[in-house]
Coordinates of C-alpha atoms in Angstrom, one line a residue:
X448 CA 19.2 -45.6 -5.4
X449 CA 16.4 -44.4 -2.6
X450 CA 16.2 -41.0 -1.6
X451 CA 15.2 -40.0 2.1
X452 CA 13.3 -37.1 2.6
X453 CA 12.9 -35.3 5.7
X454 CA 10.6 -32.5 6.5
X455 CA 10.2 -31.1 10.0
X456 CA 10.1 -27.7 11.8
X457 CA 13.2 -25.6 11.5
X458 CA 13.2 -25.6 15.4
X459 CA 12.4 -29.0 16.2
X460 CA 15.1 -30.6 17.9
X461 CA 14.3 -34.1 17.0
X462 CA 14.5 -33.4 13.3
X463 CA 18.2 -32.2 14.1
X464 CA 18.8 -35.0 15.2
X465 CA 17.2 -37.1 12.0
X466 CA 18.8 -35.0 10.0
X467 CA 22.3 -35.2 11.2
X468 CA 22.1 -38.8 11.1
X469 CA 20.9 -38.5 7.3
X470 CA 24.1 -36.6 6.9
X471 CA 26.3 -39.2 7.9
X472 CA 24.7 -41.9 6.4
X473 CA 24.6 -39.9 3.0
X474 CA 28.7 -39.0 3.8
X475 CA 29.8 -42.7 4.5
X476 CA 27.0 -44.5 2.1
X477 CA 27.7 -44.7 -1.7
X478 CA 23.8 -45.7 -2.5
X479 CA 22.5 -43.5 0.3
X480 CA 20.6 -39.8 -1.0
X481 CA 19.2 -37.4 0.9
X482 CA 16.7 -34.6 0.7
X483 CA 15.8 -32.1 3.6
X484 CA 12.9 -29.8 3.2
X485 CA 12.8 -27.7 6.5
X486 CA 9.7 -25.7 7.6
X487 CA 8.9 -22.4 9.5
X488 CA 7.6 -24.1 12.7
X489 CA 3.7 -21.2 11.8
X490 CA 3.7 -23.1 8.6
X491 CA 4.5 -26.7 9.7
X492 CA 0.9 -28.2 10.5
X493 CA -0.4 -26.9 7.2
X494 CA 2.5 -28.5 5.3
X495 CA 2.3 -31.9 7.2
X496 CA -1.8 -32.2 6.8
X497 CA -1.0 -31.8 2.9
X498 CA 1.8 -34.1 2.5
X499 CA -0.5 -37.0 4.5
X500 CA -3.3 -35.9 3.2
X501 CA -1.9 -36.3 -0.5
X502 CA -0.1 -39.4 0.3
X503 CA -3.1 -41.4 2.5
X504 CA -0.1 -41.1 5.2
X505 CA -1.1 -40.9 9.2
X506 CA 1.6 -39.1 11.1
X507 CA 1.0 -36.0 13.3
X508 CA 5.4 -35.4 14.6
X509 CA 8.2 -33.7 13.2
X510 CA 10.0 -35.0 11.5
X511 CA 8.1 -37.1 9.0
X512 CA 10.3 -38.7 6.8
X513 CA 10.0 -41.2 3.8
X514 CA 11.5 -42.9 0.5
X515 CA 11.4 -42.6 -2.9
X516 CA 12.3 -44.8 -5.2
X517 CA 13.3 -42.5 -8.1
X518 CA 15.3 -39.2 -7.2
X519 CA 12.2 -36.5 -5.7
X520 CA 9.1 -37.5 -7.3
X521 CA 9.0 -41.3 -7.0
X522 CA 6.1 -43.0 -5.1
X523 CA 6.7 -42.5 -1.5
X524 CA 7.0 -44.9 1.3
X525 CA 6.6 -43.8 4.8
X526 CA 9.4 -44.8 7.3
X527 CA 7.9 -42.3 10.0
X528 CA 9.5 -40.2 12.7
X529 CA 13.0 -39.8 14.7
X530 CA 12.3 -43.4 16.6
X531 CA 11.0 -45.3 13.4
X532 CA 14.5 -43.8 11.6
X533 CA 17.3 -44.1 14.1
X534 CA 15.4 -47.9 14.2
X535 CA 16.0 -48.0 10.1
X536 CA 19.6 -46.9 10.7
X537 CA 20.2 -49.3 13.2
X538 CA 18.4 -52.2 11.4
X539 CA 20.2 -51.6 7.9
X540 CA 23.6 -49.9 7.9
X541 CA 24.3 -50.9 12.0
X542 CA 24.4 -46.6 12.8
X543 CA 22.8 -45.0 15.7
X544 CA 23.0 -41.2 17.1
X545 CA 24.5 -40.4 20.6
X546 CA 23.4 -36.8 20.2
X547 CA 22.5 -35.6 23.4
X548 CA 19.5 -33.5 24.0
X549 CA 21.8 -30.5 24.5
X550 CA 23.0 -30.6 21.4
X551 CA 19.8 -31.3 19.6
X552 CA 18.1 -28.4 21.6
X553 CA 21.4 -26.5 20.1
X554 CA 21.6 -27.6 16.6
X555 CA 17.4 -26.7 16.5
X556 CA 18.4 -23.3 17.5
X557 CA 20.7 -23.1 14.6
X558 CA 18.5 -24.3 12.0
X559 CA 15.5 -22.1 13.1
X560 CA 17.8 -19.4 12.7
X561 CA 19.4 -20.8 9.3
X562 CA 16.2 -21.0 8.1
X563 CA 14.7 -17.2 8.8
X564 CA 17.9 -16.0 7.2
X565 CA 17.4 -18.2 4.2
X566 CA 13.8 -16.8 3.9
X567 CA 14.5 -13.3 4.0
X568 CA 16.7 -13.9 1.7
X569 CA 14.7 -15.4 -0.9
X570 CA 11.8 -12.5 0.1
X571 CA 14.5 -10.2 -1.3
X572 CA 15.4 -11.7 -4.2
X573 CA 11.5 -12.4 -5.3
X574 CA 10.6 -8.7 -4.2
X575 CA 13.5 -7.8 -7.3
X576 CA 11.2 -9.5 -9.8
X577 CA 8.0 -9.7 -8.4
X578 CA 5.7 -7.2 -9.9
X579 CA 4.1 -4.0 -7.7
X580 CA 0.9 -4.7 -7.0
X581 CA -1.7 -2.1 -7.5
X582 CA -5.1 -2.2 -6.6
X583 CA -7.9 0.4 -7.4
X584 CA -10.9 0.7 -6.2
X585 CA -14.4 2.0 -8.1
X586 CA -12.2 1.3 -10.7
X587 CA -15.3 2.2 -13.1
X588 CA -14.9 5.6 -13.3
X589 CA -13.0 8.0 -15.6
X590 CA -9.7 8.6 -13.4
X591 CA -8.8 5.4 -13.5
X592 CA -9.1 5.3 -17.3
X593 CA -6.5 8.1 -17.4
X594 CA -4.5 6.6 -14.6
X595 CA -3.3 3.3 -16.1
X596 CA -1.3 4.6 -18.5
X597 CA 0.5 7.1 -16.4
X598 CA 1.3 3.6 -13.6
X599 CA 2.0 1.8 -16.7
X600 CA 4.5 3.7 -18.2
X601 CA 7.6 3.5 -16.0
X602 CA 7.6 7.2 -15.2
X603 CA 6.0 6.7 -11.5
X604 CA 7.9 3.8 -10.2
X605 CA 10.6 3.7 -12.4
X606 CA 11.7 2.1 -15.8
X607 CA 12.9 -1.3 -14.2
X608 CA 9.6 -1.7 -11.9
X609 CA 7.1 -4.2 -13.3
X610 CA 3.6 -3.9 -12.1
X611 CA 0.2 -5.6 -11.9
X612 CA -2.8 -3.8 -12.1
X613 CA -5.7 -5.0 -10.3
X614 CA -9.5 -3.4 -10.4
X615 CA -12.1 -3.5 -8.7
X616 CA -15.5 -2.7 -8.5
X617 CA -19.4 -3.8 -8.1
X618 CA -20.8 -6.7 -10.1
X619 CA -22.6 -4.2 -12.4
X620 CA -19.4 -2.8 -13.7
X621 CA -17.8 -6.1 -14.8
X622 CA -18.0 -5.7 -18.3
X623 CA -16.4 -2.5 -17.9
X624 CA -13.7 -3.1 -16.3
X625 CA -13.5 -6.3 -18.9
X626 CA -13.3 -3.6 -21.6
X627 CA -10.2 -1.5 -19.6
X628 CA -8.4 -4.6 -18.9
X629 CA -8.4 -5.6 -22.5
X630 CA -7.6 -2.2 -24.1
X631 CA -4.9 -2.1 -21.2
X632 CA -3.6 -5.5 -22.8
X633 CA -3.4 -4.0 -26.2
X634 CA -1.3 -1.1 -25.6
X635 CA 1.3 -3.7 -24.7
X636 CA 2.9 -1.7 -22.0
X637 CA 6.4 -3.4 -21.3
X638 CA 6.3 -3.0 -17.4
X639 CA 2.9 -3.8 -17.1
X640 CA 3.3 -7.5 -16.0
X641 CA -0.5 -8.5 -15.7
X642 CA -4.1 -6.2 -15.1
X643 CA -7.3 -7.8 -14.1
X644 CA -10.7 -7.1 -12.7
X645 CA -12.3 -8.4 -9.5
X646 CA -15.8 -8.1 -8.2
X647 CA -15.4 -9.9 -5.4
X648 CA -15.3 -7.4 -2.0
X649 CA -13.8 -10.7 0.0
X650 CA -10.6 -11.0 -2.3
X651 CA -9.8 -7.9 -2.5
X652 CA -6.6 -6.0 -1.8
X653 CA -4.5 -9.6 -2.2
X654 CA -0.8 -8.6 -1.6
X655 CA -1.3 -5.1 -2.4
X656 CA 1.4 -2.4 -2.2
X657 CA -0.1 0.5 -3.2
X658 CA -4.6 1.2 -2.9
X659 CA -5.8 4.3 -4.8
X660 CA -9.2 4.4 -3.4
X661 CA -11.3 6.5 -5.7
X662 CA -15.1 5.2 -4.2
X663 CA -17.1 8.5 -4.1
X664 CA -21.5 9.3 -3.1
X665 CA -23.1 10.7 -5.6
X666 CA -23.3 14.2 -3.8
X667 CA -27.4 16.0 -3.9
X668 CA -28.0 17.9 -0.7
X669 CA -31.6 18.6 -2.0
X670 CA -32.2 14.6 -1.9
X671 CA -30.5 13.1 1.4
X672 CA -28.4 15.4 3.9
X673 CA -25.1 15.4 4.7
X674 CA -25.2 12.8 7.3
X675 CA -26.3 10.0 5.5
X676 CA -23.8 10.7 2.6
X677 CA -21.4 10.6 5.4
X678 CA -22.7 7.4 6.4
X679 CA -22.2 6.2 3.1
X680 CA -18.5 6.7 3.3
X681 CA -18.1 5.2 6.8
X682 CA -19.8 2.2 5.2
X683 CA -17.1 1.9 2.5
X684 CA -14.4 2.2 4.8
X685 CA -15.7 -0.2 7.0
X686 CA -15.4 -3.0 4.4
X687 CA -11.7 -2.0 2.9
X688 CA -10.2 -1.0 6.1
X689 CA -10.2 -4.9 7.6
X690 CA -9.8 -6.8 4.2
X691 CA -6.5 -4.0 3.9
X692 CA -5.0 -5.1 7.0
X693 CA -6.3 -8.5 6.5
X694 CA -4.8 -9.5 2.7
X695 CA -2.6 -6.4 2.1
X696 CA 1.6 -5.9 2.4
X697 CA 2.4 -4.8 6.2
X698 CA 3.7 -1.4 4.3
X699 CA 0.9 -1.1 2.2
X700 CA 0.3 2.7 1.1
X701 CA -3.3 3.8 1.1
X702 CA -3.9 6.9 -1.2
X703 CA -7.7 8.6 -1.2
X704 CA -8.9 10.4 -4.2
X705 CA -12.2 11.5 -5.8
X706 CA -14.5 14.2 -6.0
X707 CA -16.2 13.9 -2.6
X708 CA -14.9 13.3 0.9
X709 CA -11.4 12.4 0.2
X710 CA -10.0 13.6 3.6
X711 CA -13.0 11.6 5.4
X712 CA -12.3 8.5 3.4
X713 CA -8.5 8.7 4.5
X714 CA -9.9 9.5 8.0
X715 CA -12.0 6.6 8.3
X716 CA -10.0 3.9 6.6
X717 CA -6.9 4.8 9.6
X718 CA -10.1 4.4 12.5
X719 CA -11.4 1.0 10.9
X720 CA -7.8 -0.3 10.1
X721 CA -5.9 0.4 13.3
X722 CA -3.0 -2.0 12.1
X723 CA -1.9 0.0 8.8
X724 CA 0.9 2.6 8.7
X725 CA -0.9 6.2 9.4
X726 CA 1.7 7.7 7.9
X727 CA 1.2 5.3 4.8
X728 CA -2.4 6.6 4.4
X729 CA -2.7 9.8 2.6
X730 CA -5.6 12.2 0.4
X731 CA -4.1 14.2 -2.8
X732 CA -4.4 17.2 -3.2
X733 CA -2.5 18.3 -6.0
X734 CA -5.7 18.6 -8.1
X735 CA -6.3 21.6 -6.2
X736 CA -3.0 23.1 -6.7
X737 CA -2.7 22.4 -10.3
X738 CA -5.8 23.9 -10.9
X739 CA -4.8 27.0 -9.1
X740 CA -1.4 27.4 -10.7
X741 CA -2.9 27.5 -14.1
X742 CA -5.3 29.9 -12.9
X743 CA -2.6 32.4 -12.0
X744 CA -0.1 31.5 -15.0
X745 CA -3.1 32.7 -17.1
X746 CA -3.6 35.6 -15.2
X747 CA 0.8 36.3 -15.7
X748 CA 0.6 35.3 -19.3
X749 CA 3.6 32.4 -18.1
X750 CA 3.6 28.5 -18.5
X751 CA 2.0 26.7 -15.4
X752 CA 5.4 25.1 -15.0
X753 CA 6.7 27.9 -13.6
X754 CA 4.3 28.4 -10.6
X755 CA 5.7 26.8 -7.7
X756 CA 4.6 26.7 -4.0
X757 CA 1.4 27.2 -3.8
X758 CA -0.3 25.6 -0.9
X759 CA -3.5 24.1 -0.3
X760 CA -5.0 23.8 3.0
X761 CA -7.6 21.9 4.8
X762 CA -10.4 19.8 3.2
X763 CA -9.6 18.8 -0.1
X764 CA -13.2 18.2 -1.6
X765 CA -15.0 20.5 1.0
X766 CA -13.9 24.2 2.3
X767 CA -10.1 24.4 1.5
X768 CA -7.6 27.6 1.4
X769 CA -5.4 28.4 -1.1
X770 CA -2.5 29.9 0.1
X771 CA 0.0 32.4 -2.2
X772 CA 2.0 33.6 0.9
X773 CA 4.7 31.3 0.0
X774 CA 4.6 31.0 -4.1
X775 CA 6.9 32.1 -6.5
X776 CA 7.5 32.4 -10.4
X777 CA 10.4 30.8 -12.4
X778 CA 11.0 32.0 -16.0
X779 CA 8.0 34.7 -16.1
X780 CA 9.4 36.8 -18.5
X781 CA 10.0 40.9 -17.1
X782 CA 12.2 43.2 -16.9
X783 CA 14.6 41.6 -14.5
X784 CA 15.7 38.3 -15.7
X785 CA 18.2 35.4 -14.3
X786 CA 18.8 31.9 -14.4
X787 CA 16.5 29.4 -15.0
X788 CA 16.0 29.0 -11.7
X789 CA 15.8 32.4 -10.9
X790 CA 12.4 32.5 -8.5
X791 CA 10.4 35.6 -7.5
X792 CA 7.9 35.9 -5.2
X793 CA 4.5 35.8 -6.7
X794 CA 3.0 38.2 -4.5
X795 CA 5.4 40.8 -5.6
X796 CA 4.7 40.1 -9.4
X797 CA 0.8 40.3 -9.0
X798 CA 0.0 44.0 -8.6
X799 CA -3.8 44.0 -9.1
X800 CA -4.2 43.0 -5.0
X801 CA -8.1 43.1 -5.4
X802 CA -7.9 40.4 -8.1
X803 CA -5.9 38.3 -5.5
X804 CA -8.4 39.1 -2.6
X805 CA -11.8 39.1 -4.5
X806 CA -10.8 37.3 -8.3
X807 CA -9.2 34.7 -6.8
X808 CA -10.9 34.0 -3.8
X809 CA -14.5 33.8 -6.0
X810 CA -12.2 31.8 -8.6
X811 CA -12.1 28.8 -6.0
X812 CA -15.8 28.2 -6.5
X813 CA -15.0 27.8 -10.6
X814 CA -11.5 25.9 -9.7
X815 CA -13.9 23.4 -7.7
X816 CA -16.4 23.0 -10.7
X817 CA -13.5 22.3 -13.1
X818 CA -12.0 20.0 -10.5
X819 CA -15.0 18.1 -9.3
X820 CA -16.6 17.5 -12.9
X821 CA -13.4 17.0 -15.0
X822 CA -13.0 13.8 -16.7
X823 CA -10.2 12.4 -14.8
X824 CA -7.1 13.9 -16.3
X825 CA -6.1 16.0 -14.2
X826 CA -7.1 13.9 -11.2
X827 CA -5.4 10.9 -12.4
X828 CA -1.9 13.1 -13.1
X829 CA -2.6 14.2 -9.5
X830 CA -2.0 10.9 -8.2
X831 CA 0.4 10.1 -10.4
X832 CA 3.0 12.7 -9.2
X833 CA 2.3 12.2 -5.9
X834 CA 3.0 8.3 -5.9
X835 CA 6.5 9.4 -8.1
X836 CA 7.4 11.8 -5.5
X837 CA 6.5 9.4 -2.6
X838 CA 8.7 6.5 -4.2
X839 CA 11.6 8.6 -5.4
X840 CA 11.5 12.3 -3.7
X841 CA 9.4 15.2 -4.6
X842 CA 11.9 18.3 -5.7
X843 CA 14.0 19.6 -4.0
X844 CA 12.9 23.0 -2.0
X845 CA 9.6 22.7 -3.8
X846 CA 6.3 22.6 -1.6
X847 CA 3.7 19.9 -2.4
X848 CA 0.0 19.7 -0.9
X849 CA -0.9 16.3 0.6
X850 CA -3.4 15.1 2.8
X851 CA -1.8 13.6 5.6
X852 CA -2.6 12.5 9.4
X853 CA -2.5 16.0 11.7
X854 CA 0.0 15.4 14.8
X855 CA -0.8 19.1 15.7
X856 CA 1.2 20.7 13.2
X857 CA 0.0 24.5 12.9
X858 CA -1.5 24.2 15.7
X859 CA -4.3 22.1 13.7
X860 CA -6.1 19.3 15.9
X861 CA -4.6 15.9 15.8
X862 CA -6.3 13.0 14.8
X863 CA -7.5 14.4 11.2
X864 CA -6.8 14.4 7.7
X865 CA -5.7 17.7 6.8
X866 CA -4.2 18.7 3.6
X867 CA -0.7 20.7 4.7
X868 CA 2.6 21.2 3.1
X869 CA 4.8 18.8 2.9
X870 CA 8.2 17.4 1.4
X871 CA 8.4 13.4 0.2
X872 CA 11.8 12.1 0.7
X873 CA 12.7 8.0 0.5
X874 CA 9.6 6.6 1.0
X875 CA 8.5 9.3 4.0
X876 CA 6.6 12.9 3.8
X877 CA 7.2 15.3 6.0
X878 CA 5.2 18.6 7.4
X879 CA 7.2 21.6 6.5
X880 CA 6.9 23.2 9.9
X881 CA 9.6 25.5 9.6
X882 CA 6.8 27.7 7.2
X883 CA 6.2 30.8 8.6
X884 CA 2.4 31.4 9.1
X885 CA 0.7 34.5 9.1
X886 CA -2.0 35.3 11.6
X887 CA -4.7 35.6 8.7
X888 CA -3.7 31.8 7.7
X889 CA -3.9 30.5 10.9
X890 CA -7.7 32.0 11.8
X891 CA -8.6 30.5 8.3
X892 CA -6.4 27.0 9.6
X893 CA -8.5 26.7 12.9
X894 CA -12.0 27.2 10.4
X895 CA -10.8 24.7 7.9
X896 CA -9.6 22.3 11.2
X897 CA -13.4 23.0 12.8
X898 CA -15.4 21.9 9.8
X899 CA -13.3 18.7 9.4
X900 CA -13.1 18.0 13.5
X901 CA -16.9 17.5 13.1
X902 CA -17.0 15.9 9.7
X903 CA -15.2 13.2 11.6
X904 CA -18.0 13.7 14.5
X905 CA -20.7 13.6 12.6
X906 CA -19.2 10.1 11.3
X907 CA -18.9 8.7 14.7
X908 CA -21.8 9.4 15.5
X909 CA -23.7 8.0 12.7
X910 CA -21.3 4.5 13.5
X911 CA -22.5 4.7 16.9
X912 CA -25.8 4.4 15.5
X913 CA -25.4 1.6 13.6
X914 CA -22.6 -0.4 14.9
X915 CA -22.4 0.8 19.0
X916 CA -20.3 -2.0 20.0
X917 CA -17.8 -1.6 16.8
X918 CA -17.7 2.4 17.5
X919 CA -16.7 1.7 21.3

């Protein structure tokens, strides 16, 4: 027995019509088969050129239809469009069609709307067992080392979430990343689906959910001032903020790391790609506030674990605050005890007050050391915890430090990158505005805000330099 195929677009009313006709014929035919293959009406000129193409066929109308002489994937013979076909019915089995154009304009409306529903659908379904895709960028250096075990794992997205792992860096680095990817491989990580290099700038980002972007300048203010290091970074972000919005998911989340310029980075990539999500582009912090903790649980003689709610403010790899007004201890071990989750004020525990106004404030420049020329640990569980709290909530009354877009919050300017406290909750951060700020914190808030404000400046003008009719 022959099989027709039909193809058209979903909304094309004269493969309604074709296609009803099929139905009937197929119904009241015992030798009669059919096969319908309906297209999205963005997708239907690509489909047709390949199926002629393929098949040395010339037709340029929906529907194109044809036979096969074994059941889907016999050789085909073209009959052609609605005319040649109600002109086979008719010669053959004696049918027409009376549809009128009503009804085929109708019944087009239907299938269009058939098909979307039968698309999403099947979007769902694949997005259940498709992996996460995960691309990272300067992929070279050591944070990424640490940070594919901690994605591959299962603790970040969860222990049913299969990912792919895709790096990327410069040519020079290929054999490199060859050497991550196949160590990756051997660890046999059971959500890890597939991990993979790529040099190529132009491919880059491909169906990407989440970008960790951890490109950083080799930082020497004796050698090249700060503007050209800043024009180095615009540069960057000029090249991965259109191939983002270009080859990357519609709710693609854009995280900026490093040791240098992580706020700018964020900054620049939301300028250069208009299109993606601000609020899906963010800089971590939580290096910082790691770092700090630890600092004060030595100082307490306590586990780090137990020092919550410290905040960092303002620019995470350049002049930032940490902020104590709002931390407090769990389990430190004193005279007073209660639950486990018992908290006290930090403030009230620490008694030397010069250590926290002179120690602690000369500390930072050590804390930045640590943090800048660390290996990657600590950098790479930084991101780590904030992607697990952005996918599945960060805890509950507990305050996290995240670079995030400013829409005035604090009273700090819009438009920049500002590292503020924040809760994640399905999917979403929020600024905890309902902090109470002291006067102090806000003078040092407007400093932090002014030194970013023309960091961003200073980048637009070096653009307009180089690109003026991009920068306008």
């Amino acid at each position: 027995a022959a099989v027709a195929m039909f193809t058209g677009k979903a909304n094309c009313p004269y493969y309604a019509k074709a296609e009803l006709l099929a139905d009937y014929l197929q119904t009241n035919l015992p030798n009669f088969r059919v096969h319908k293959i309906t297209q999205h009406p963005d997708k239907w000129e690509q489909w047709l050129h390949y199926i002629c193409e393929t098949n040395g066929w010339e037709h340029r109308q929906s529907p194109i239809i044809w036979r096969e002489l074994l059941d889907r994937g016999g050789k085909g013979q073209l009959l052609g469009g609605l005319n040649d076909f109600l002109e086979y019915a008719q010669k053959y089995y004696g049918v027409t069609s009376m549809m009128l154009s009503e009804e085929m304009l109708a019944i087009a409306e239907e299938n269009l709307q058939a098909h979307l529903e039968i698309v999403k659908e099947d979007e769902e379904i694949k997005s259940l067992i498709k992996p996460m895709q995960i691309w990272i960028t300067s992929a070279s250096v050591p944070i990424c080392y640490h940070l594919i075990p901690l994605l591959a794992n299962g603790e970040v997205f969860g222990m049913t979430t299969e990912i792919s792992i895709h790096l990327l860096d410069t040519e020079q680095f290929k054999e490199m990343l060859r050497g991550i990817v196949m160590e990756a491989e051997d660890m046999a990580f059971p959500l890890l689906r597939s991990i993979s290099e790529h040099t190529k700038t132009d491919q880059a980002f491909i169906d990407a959910d989440i970008i960790i972007v951890l490109d950083d300048v080799l930082l020497n203010l004796e050698d090249q001032s700060l503007e050209n290091y800043i024009r180095e970074v615009s540069e960057i972000c000029q090249v991965y903020a259109p191939l983002i919005e270009k080859n990357a998911k519609s709710e693609v989340k854009v995280i900026s790391s490093g040791k240098t310029f992580a706020n700018l980075k964020a900054t620049m990539l939301r300028m250069y790609g208009p299109s993606i999500r601000p609020e899906n582009i963010i800089a971590i912090s939580t290096s910082w506030e790691s770092a700090a903790k630890a600092m004060l649980a030595r100082k307490l003689n306590m586990n780090t674990a137990g020092v919550k709610d410290v905040i960092v403010w303002g620019n995470i790899t350049g002049s930032n605050y940490i902020d104590l007004s709002h931390a407090k201890l769990c389990g430190y071990d004193c005279a007073i005890r209660g639950p486990p989750n018992f908290q006290r004020p930090l403030l009230n525990m620490i008694y030397d007050s010069e250590w926290i106004h002179s120690e602690l404030v000369s500390a930072q420049s050590t804390l930045s050391s640590r943090v800048s020329r660390g290996m990657g640990m600590l950098s790479a569980h930084a991101v780590s915890t904030v992607l697990r709290y952005w996918y599945h909530g960060s805890p509950s009354e507990e305050i996290i430090s995240v670079g995030i877009l400013s829409e005035g919050q604090f009273c700090i300017p819009e438009g920049i990158i500002f590292s503020m406290p924040v809760r994640l909750q399905n999917g979403n951060w929020e600024a905890m505005t309902e902090l109470e700020i002291n006067e102090t914190t806000q003078k040092v808030l407007g400093r932090l805000a002014h030194e970013l404000v023309q960091e961003k400046l200073v980048a637009l003008k070096e653009i307009n330099e180089m690109h003026p009719y991009e920068a306008e």
